[in-house]
XYZ file of C-alpha atoms in Angstrom:
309
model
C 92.845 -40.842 155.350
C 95.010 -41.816 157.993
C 93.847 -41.045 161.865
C 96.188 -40.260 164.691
C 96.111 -42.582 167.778
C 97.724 -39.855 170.573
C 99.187 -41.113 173.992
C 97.684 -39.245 177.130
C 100.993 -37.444 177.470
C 101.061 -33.919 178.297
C 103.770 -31.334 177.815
C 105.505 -29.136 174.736
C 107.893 -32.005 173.715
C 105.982 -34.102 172.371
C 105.523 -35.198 169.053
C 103.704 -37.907 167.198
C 105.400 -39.925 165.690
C 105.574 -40.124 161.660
C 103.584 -42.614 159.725
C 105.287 -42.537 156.298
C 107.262 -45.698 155.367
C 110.979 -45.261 155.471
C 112.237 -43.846 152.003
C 108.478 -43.949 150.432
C 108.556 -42.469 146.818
C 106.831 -39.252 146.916
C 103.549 -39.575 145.491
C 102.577 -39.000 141.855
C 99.814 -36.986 140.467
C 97.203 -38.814 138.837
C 98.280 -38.776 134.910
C 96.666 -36.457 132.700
C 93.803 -37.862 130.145
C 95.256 -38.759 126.268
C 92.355 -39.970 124.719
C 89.506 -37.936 123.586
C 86.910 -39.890 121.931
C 83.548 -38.125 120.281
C 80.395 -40.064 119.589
C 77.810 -38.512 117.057
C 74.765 -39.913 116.585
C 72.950 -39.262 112.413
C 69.306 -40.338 112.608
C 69.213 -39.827 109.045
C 71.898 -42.029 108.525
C 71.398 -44.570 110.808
C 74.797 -44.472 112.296
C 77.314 -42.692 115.000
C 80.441 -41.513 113.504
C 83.430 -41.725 115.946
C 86.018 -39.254 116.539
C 89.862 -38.798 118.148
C 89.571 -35.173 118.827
C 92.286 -33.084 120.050
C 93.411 -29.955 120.908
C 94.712 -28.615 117.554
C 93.431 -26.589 114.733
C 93.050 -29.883 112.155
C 89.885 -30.283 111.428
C 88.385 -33.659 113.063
C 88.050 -36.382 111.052
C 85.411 -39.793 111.966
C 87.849 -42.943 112.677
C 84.558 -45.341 112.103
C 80.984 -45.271 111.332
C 78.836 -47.785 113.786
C 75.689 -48.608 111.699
C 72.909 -48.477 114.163
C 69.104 -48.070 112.448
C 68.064 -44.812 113.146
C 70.542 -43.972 115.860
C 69.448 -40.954 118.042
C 71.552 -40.902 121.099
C 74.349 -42.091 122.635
C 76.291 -42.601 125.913
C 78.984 -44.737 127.470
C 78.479 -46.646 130.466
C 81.909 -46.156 131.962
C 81.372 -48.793 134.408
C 81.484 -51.445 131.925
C 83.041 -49.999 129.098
C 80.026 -49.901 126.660
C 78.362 -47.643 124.233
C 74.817 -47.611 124.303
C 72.828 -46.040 121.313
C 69.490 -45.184 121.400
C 66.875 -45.745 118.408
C 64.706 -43.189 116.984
C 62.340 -46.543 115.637
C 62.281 -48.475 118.034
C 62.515 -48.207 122.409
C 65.413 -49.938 122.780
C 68.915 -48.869 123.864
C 71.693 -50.718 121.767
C 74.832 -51.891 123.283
C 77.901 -51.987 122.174
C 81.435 -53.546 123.664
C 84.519 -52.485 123.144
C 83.572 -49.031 121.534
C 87.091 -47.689 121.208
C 88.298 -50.332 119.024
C 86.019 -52.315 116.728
C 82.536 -52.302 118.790
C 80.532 -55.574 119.223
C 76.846 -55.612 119.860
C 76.030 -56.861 122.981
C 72.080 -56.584 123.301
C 69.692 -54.164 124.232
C 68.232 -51.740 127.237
C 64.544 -51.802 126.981
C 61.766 -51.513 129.928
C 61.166 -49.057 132.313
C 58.281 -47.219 130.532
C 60.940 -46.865 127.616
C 59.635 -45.210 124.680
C 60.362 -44.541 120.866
C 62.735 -41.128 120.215
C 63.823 -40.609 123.392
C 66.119 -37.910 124.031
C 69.508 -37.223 125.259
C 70.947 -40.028 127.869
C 73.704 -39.315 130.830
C 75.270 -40.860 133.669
C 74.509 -39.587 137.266
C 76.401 -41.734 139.243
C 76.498 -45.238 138.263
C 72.567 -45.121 136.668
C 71.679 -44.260 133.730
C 68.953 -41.726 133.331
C 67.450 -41.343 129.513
C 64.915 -38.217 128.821
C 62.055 -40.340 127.773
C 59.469 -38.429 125.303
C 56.598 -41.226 125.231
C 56.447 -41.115 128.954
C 57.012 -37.473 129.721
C 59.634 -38.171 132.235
C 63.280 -39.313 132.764
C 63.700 -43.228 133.260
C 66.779 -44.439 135.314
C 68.307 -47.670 134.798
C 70.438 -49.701 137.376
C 72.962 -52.306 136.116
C 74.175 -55.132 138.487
C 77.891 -55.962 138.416
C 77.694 -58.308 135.487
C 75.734 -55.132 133.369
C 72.506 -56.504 133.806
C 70.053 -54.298 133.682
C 67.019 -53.022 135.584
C 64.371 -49.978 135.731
C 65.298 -47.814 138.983
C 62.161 -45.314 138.628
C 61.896 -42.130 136.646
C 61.193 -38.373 137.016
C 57.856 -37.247 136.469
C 55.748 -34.368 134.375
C 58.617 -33.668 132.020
C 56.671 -32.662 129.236
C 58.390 -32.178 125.465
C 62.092 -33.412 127.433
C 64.854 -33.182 125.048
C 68.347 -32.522 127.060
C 69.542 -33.819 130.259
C 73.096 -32.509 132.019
C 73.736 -33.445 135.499
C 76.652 -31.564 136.954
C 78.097 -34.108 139.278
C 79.878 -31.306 140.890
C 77.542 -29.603 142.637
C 74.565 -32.432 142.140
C 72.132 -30.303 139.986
C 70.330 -32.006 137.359
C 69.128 -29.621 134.162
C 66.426 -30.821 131.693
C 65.101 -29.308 128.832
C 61.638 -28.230 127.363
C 61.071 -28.073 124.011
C 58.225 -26.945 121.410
C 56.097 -24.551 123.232
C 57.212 -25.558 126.083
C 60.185 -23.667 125.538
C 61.695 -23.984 129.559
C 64.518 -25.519 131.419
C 63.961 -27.634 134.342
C 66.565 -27.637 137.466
C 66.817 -30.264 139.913
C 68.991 -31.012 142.837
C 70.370 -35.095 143.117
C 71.346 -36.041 146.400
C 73.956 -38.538 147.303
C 71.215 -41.163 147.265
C 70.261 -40.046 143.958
C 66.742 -38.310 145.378
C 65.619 -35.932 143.052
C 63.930 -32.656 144.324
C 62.613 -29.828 142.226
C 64.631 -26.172 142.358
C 63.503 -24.285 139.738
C 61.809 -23.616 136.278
C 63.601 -21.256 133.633
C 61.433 -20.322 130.920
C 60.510 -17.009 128.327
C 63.995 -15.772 128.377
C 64.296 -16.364 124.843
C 64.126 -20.092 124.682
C 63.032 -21.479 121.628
C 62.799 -25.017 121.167
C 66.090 -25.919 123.739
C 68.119 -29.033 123.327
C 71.193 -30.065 124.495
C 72.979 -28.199 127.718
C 75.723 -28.416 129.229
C 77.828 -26.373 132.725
C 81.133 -25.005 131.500
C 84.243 -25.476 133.682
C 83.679 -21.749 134.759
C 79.864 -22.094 136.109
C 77.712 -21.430 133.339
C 74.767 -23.207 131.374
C 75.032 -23.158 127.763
C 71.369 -24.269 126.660
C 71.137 -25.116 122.812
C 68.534 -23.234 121.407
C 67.221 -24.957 117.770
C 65.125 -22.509 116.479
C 66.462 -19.251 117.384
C 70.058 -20.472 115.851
C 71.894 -19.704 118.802
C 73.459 -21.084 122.153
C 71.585 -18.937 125.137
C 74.080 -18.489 127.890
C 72.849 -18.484 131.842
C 74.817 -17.442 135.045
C 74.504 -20.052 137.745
C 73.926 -18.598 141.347
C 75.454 -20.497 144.118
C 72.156 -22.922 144.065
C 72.564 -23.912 140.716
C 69.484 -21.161 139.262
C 70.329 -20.184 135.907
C 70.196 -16.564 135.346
C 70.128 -15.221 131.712
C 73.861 -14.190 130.348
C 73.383 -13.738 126.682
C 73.531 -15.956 123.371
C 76.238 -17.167 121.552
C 75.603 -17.068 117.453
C 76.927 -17.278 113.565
C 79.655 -19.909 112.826
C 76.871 -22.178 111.342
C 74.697 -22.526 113.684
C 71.543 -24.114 111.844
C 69.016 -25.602 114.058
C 71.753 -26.244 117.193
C 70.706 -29.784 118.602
C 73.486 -31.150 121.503
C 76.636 -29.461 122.899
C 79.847 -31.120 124.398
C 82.841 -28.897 125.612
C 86.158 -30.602 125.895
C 88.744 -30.298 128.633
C 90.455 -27.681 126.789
C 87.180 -25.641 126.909
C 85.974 -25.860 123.385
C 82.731 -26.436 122.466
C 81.460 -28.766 119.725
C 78.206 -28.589 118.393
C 76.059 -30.364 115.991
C 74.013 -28.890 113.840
C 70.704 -30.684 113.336
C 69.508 -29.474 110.168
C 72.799 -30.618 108.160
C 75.957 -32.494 108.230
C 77.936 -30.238 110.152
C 79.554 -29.370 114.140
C 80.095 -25.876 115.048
C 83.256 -25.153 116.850
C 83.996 -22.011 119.404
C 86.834 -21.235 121.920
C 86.926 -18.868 124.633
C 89.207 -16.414 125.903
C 90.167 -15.770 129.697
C 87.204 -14.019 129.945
C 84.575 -16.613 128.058
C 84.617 -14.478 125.195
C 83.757 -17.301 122.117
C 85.542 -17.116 118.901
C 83.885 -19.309 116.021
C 87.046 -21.169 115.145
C 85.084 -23.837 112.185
C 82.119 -25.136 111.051
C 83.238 -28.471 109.261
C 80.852 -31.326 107.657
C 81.154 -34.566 108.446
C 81.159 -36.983 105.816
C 78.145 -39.120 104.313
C 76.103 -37.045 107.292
C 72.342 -36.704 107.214
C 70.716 -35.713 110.439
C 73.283 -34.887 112.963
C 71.804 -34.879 116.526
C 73.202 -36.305 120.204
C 76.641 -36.679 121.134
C 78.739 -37.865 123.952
C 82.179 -36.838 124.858
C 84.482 -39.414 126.133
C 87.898 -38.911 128.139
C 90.105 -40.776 129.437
């Protein structure tokens, strides 16, 4: 941002000079993304099948299978270029390099109050923040610039946690409840990453939520396992959710994590099979089932994480 230094001169005439450099290139817009990588995590399988997705009516096909014992969820730390996978076994997050070529393990995340089958993992900022079942609460994680790693606190009195979505636009933090809990959690984040309570949704038809997610246009989709649906919420201005519906059919079978694409379709696995549902919306966020395709050699399909770049 450049500032203007203005002489104490006085009068109509006068005008500052210009700053650009003589014959500058007019500036470029930033290019648009290309690459469109998918990572789905199989518990059953003990492995997270990789994807190129793209906006097209083929039918997505995995690119490689990462063997990973009991692999439950999994994120990439985009600040060093890793995929870490979480274990359903063990309390350990496994990390991989180079995860959009041929990945490389590269240790583990562990600490922190870390427990076994934790739940879905994001990014708010440069921390990563893992829904922790054990502990009933969501551990952060720091990492130093050479990726080490250390505990940076957690979230308390998040009983049953499953999903986690922070919405870096507008710095609200959603967590779900599930198995009679049955409630989703809304937090604000603060540029300092301080965490304060909003608001509790819960009996609007949640049964057994999972993974959420905030569309482009300012909803919250909220996977809801047992009810075989996706419940849809309005978001007022402060980030409440307000109930908008449900989205079902197209396969839905015990609905586990959600990703939506930058094309605005949304992916979703289905945890009692092998499959992902697929839906597109009109201009007025109508869906339209468009598949429901298996993925081979699939078990237990559960967390994903949508990569784009």
């Amino acid at each position: 941002m450049r500032a203007w230094v203005l002489p104490l001169v006085w009068g109509c005439n006068y005008a500052p000079p210009s700053t650009d450099p003589v014959d500058s290139p007019a500036p470029t817009p930033d290019a648009a993304p290309t690459q469109f990588t998918l990572f789905v995590a199989d518990s059953g399988e003990g492995k997270v099948h990789r994807f190129a997705i793209e906006d097209s009516a083929n039918i997505p096909a995995p690119n490689l299978e990462i063997a990973v014992n009991g692999a439950l969820t999994p994120v990439i730390l985009p600040q060093l270029d890793e995929l870490l996978v979480g274990q359903v076994p063990n309390a350990v997050l496994v990390r991989f390099t180079t995860p959009f070529a041929q990945p490389t393990s590269n240790g583990l995340v562990s600490g922190g109050g870390l427990g076994a089958n934790m739940g879905k993992m994001t990014m708010v900022d440069d921390e990563l923040w893992v829904v922790n079942q054990a502990g009933s609460n969501v551990v952060r994680f720091a990492f130093d610039p050479d990726g080490v790693p250390s505990p940076a606190g957690a979230i308390p009195n998040i009983a049953m946690g499953r999903g986690i979505y922070f919405d870096a636009q507008r710095r609200n933090l959603y967590v779900s409840q599930c198995c009679g809990v049955n409630s989703v959690l809304h937090f604000g984040v603060s540029a300092e990453r301080v965490v304060s309570s909003k608001s509790t949704t819960s009996g609007v038809a949640l049964s057994s939520p999972h993974g959420l997610l905030v569309t482009p246009w300012g909803e919250l989709f909220v996977a809801n396992a047992s009810a075989n649906a996706i419940r849809r919420f309005m978001l007022t201005g402060g980030g409440q959710p307000i109930p908008a519906g449900e989205i079902t059919g197209n396969g839905l079978d015990l609905p586990f994590d959600l990703v939506m694409t930058p094309w605005d379709e949304l992916f979703v696995t289905n945890g009692a099979g092998g499959t992902i549902s697929r839906f597109t919306f009109d201009a007025a966020h109508v869906a339209t089932p468009r598949d429901n395709f298996e993925v081979p050699d699939a078990a237990s399909l559960a967390w994903m994480a949508l990569d784009v770049r």
